[in-house]
CSV table of C-alpha atoms in Angstrom, one decimal:
chain,number,residue,atom,x,y,z
A,1,UNK,CA,92.8,100.1,45.2
A,2,UNK,CA,92.3,98.4,48.6
A,3,UNK,CA,90.6,101.0,50.8
A,4,UNK,CA,90.1,100.8,54.5
A,5,UNK,CA,87.1,102.7,55.9
A,6,UNK,CA,86.2,103.7,59.4
A,7,UNK,CA,84.5,106.5,61.3
A,8,UNK,CA,83.5,107.6,64.8
A,9,UNK,CA,79.7,107.4,64.3
A,10,UNK,CA,79.7,103.6,64.4
A,11,UNK,CA,79.6,100.7,61.8
A,12,UNK,CA,75.9,101.2,61.1
A,13,UNK,CA,76.1,104.9,60.2
A,14,UNK,CA,74.5,105.8,56.9
A,15,UNK,CA,77.3,108.1,56.0
A,16,UNK,CA,79.9,105.3,56.2
A,17,UNK,CA,77.7,102.8,54.3
A,18,UNK,CA,76.7,105.2,51.5
A,19,UNK,CA,80.4,106.2,50.9
A,20,UNK,CA,81.4,102.5,51.1
A,21,UNK,CA,78.9,101.6,48.4
A,22,UNK,CA,80.1,104.4,46.1
A,23,UNK,CA,83.8,103.5,46.6
A,24,UNK,CA,83.1,99.7,46.1
A,25,UNK,CA,82.0,100.4,42.5
A,26,UNK,CA,85.6,100.7,41.5
A,27,UNK,CA,87.7,99.6,44.5
A,28,UNK,CA,87.9,96.9,47.1
A,29,UNK,CA,86.5,98.2,50.3
A,30,UNK,CA,87.2,97.0,53.9
A,31,UNK,CA,85.4,98.4,56.9
A,32,UNK,CA,86.5,98.3,60.5
A,33,UNK,CA,84.4,100.7,62.5
A,34,UNK,CA,83.3,101.2,66.1
A,35,UNK,CA,80.5,99.0,67.4
A,36,UNK,CA,78.8,102.1,68.9
A,37,UNK,CA,79.0,105.9,68.6
A,38,UNK,CA,82.5,107.2,69.6
A,39,UNK,CA,82.2,110.9,68.6
A,40,UNK,CA,84.6,113.4,70.1
A,41,UNK,CA,87.1,110.9,71.4
A,42,UNK,CA,90.0,112.4,69.5
A,43,UNK,CA,93.1,110.1,69.1
A,44,UNK,CA,92.2,107.8,72.0
A,45,UNK,CA,93.8,104.4,71.6
A,46,UNK,CA,93.3,101.3,73.8
A,47,UNK,CA,96.6,100.0,75.3
A,48,UNK,CA,96.0,98.2,78.5
A,49,UNK,CA,92.8,96.4,77.7
A,50,UNK,CA,91.6,94.2,74.7
A,51,UNK,CA,89.0,95.0,72.2
A,52,UNK,CA,86.5,92.6,70.6
A,53,UNK,CA,86.4,92.6,66.8
A,54,UNK,CA,83.4,90.9,65.2
A,55,UNK,CA,83.2,89.9,61.5
A,56,UNK,CA,79.8,91.1,60.3
A,57,UNK,CA,80.1,90.0,56.7
A,58,UNK,CA,82.8,89.8,54.0
A,59,UNK,CA,85.3,92.6,54.6
A,60,UNK,CA,83.2,94.3,57.3
A,61,UNK,CA,84.1,94.3,61.0
A,62,UNK,CA,82.9,96.1,64.1
A,63,UNK,CA,85.3,96.9,67.0
A,64,UNK,CA,84.4,97.6,70.6
A,65,UNK,CA,87.3,100.1,70.8
A,66,UNK,CA,87.8,103.6,69.5
A,67,UNK,CA,88.2,104.9,65.9
A,68,UNK,CA,92.0,104.8,66.1
A,69,UNK,CA,91.8,101.2,67.5
A,70,UNK,CA,89.9,100.3,64.4
A,71,UNK,CA,92.3,101.8,61.9
A,72,UNK,CA,95.3,100.5,63.9
A,73,UNK,CA,93.9,97.0,63.7
A,74,UNK,CA,93.4,97.3,60.0
A,75,UNK,CA,96.9,98.7,59.2
A,76,UNK,CA,99.2,97.3,61.9
A,77,UNK,CA,98.0,93.7,62.1
A,78,UNK,CA,97.4,90.7,59.8
A,79,UNK,CA,93.6,90.8,60.2
A,80,UNK,CA,92.8,91.8,56.6
A,81,UNK,CA,95.7,90.1,54.9
A,82,UNK,CA,96.1,92.7,52.2
A,83,UNK,CA,98.1,95.9,51.6
A,84,UNK,CA,95.9,98.9,52.2
A,85,UNK,CA,96.4,101.7,49.6
A,86,UNK,CA,94.3,104.4,51.4
A,87,UNK,CA,92.2,105.0,54.4
A,88,UNK,CA,89.0,106.9,54.4
A,89,UNK,CA,87.1,108.2,57.4
A,90,UNK,CA,83.5,109.2,57.3
A,91,UNK,CA,81.2,110.5,56.1
A,92,UNK,CA,80.7,112.0,59.5
A,93,UNK,CA,77.4,113.4,60.7
A,94,UNK,CA,78.6,116.9,61.5
A,95,UNK,CA,81.5,119.1,60.5
A,96,UNK,CA,85.2,118.5,61.5
A,97,UNK,CA,86.9,121.7,60.7
A,98,UNK,CA,89.2,124.2,62.5
A,99,UNK,CA,89.1,123.7,66.2
A,100,UNK,CA,86.9,120.6,65.8
A,101,UNK,CA,90.0,118.7,64.5
A,102,UNK,CA,91.4,118.6,68.0
A,103,UNK,CA,88.4,116.6,69.3
A,104,UNK,CA,87.4,114.7,66.2
A,105,UNK,CA,87.5,110.9,66.2
A,106,UNK,CA,86.8,111.1,62.4
A,107,UNK,CA,90.0,113.1,61.9
A,108,UNK,CA,91.9,110.8,64.2
A,109,UNK,CA,91.3,107.9,61.8
A,110,UNK,CA,92.9,109.8,59.0
A,111,UNK,CA,95.7,111.1,61.2
A,112,UNK,CA,96.6,107.5,62.3
A,113,UNK,CA,96.4,106.5,58.7
A,114,UNK,CA,99.2,108.8,57.6
A,115,UNK,CA,101.2,108.1,60.8
A,116,UNK,CA,101.0,104.4,59.7
A,117,UNK,CA,102.3,105.3,56.3
A,118,UNK,CA,99.1,105.2,54.3
A,119,UNK,CA,97.5,108.1,52.4
A,120,UNK,CA,94.3,109.1,54.3
A,121,UNK,CA,91.3,111.4,54.1
A,122,UNK,CA,88.6,112.5,56.5
A,123,UNK,CA,85.1,113.4,55.1
A,124,UNK,CA,82.5,115.3,57.1
A,125,UNK,CA,79.1,116.8,56.4
A,126,UNK,CA,78.1,120.1,58.0
A,127,UNK,CA,74.3,120.7,58.6
A,128,UNK,CA,73.0,123.9,57.1
A,129,UNK,CA,71.3,124.0,60.5
A,130,UNK,CA,70.4,121.3,62.9
A,131,UNK,CA,66.6,121.9,62.7
A,132,UNK,CA,66.7,121.1,59.0
A,133,UNK,CA,68.6,117.9,59.7
A,134,UNK,CA,66.1,116.8,62.3
A,135,UNK,CA,63.3,117.2,59.7
A,136,UNK,CA,65.0,116.0,56.5
A,137,UNK,CA,68.1,114.0,57.7
A,138,UNK,CA,71.6,114.3,56.3
A,139,UNK,CA,72.1,114.5,52.6
A,140,UNK,CA,75.2,112.3,52.0
A,141,UNK,CA,74.9,111.5,48.3
A,142,UNK,CA,76.6,114.5,46.7
A,143,UNK,CA,79.6,114.4,49.0
A,144,UNK,CA,79.9,110.6,48.6
A,145,UNK,CA,79.8,111.0,44.9
A,146,UNK,CA,82.5,113.7,44.9
A,147,UNK,CA,84.7,111.6,47.2
A,148,UNK,CA,84.4,108.5,45.1
A,149,UNK,CA,85.0,110.3,41.8
A,150,UNK,CA,88.1,112.0,43.1
A,151,UNK,CA,89.5,109.4,45.5
A,152,UNK,CA,92.8,109.0,43.7
A,153,UNK,CA,93.4,112.7,43.6
A,154,UNK,CA,92.4,113.3,47.2
A,155,UNK,CA,94.6,110.5,48.5
A,156,UNK,CA,97.4,111.9,46.4
A,157,UNK,CA,97.4,115.1,48.3
A,158,UNK,CA,98.2,113.3,51.6
A,159,UNK,CA,101.7,113.2,52.9
A,160,UNK,CA,103.2,110.1,54.5
A,161,UNK,CA,106.7,111.4,55.1
A,162,UNK,CA,107.4,113.9,57.9
A,163,UNK,CA,105.8,116.3,58.4
A,164,UNK,CA,103.0,113.9,57.6
A,165,UNK,CA,99.5,115.3,56.8
A,166,UNK,CA,96.0,114.0,56.0
A,167,UNK,CA,93.4,115.5,53.8
A,168,UNK,CA,90.3,117.0,55.5
A,169,UNK,CA,87.1,117.4,53.5
A,170,UNK,CA,84.0,119.3,54.7
A,171,UNK,CA,80.8,120.3,52.9
A,172,UNK,CA,77.3,121.4,53.7
A,173,UNK,CA,74.5,118.9,53.8
A,174,UNK,CA,73.0,119.9,50.4
A,175,UNK,CA,72.3,118.2,47.1
A,176,UNK,CA,74.7,120.2,44.9
A,177,UNK,CA,77.9,122.2,45.3
A,178,UNK,CA,79.3,125.2,43.5
A,179,UNK,CA,82.7,123.6,43.3
A,180,UNK,CA,85.8,122.9,45.4
A,181,UNK,CA,87.9,125.3,47.3
A,182,UNK,CA,91.2,124.7,49.2
A,183,UNK,CA,91.0,126.4,52.6
A,184,UNK,CA,93.9,128.6,53.4
A,185,UNK,CA,93.4,128.5,57.2
A,186,UNK,CA,91.3,126.7,59.8
A,187,UNK,CA,88.3,128.3,61.4
A,188,UNK,CA,88.3,129.2,65.1
A,189,UNK,CA,85.4,127.8,67.1
A,190,UNK,CA,84.0,129.1,70.3
A,191,UNK,CA,81.9,126.3,71.6
A,192,UNK,CA,80.7,127.9,74.9
A,193,UNK,CA,80.3,124.5,76.5
A,194,UNK,CA,80.1,124.1,80.3
A,195,UNK,CA,80.3,121.3,82.8
A,196,UNK,CA,78.0,121.1,85.8
A,197,UNK,CA,79.5,119.4,88.9
A,198,UNK,CA,76.7,118.0,91.0
A,199,UNK,CA,77.1,116.9,94.6
A,200,UNK,CA,75.5,113.5,95.2
A,201,UNK,CA,76.4,112.7,98.8
A,202,UNK,CA,79.4,112.6,101.1
A,203,UNK,CA,82.6,112.9,98.9
A,204,UNK,CA,80.9,111.9,95.7
A,205,UNK,CA,80.1,114.2,92.8
A,206,UNK,CA,79.1,113.7,89.2
A,207,UNK,CA,79.4,115.8,86.1
A,208,UNK,CA,76.9,116.7,83.4
A,209,UNK,CA,78.1,118.2,80.1
A,210,UNK,CA,76.2,121.2,78.9
A,211,UNK,CA,76.5,121.9,75.2
A,212,UNK,CA,76.8,125.6,74.4
A,213,UNK,CA,76.0,127.6,71.3
A,214,UNK,CA,78.8,127.2,68.7
A,215,UNK,CA,80.0,130.5,67.4
A,216,UNK,CA,82.2,130.6,64.3
A,217,UNK,CA,83.0,133.6,62.1
A,218,UNK,CA,82.3,133.2,58.4
A,219,UNK,CA,85.7,134.1,56.8
A,220,UNK,CA,85.9,133.1,53.1
A,221,UNK,CA,89.5,131.9,53.4
A,222,UNK,CA,88.7,129.3,56.1
A,223,UNK,CA,87.3,125.8,55.8
A,224,UNK,CA,84.1,127.0,57.5
A,225,UNK,CA,83.8,130.0,55.1
A,226,UNK,CA,84.3,127.8,52.0
A,227,UNK,CA,81.5,125.5,53.2
A,228,UNK,CA,79.1,128.3,54.1
A,229,UNK,CA,79.5,129.7,50.6
A,230,UNK,CA,78.4,126.4,49.1
A,231,UNK,CA,81.8,124.9,48.2
A,232,UNK,CA,83.4,121.6,49.2
A,233,UNK,CA,86.3,122.7,51.5
A,234,UNK,CA,89.5,120.7,51.2
A,235,UNK,CA,92.5,121.2,53.5
A,236,UNK,CA,95.7,119.5,54.4
A,237,UNK,CA,96.2,119.0,58.1
A,238,UNK,CA,99.5,118.1,59.8
A,239,UNK,CA,99.5,114.8,61.7
A,240,UNK,CA,102.9,115.4,63.2
A,241,UNK,CA,103.2,118.2,65.8
A,242,UNK,CA,104.4,121.5,64.3
A,243,UNK,CA,106.0,123.9,66.7
A,244,UNK,CA,105.2,127.6,66.6
A,245,UNK,CA,108.3,129.8,66.1
A,246,UNK,CA,109.4,131.4,69.3
A,247,UNK,CA,112.9,132.8,68.4
A,248,UNK,CA,111.6,136.3,67.8
A,249,UNK,CA,109.4,136.2,70.9
A,250,UNK,CA,111.7,134.9,73.6
A,251,UNK,CA,115.2,135.8,74.7
A,252,UNK,CA,116.5,132.6,76.1
A,253,UNK,CA,119.1,134.5,78.1
A,254,UNK,CA,116.2,135.5,80.4
A,255,UNK,CA,115.6,132.0,81.7
A,256,UNK,CA,117.2,130.7,84.9
A,257,UNK,CA,118.3,127.1,85.5
């Protein structure tokens, strides 16, 4: 298969390059990834400015834009000159599950992939705890091996007809997993983040982001719960908006026009 890889950590991220090496053993791999870290940019796409794409080596490019700019350039232009059979995002340094999906540039790559008609997956690694990561680094190998060995099956789960959906994969940063579990529901995150607005002078202010303590309940049926129990969590995430049902909650006769 011809596989297009990207991420939001940047083209030089070890997670991306380890996964690319594994996939390249059996497939043709192309990489278009951000030239710098673009974490938490969600589905940002550049429309009124241009981006610079630099060919770094055969089949590998960096882009000054955002993750979706990268995948869009690969799928919706003649740059690569081949038909892409699947897009793969990651491996991300940090989880992208539950509420994270709203903010995730990693998931945005896979979302845009299926919106462009190509089966797509997002792959993310959740630290057991951040202190361990600072001491030992991320352990990408086991998740990279799983993804490479099962890439056809994983891409086969994606849906490219409405309602379109991408495959989201999360696992702990460990050397061996108990197995695979399909998450029944997304976890709910409470980030507890704040923003400080600081007065500089006159009518000028600036903001400083203050990261809070992330609180997430361990529920075995969620993606987070599956990971914390030592499994690789696989879930199918809608790319197209899905409306909540309101017919039982609202009497439309009550509205005035």
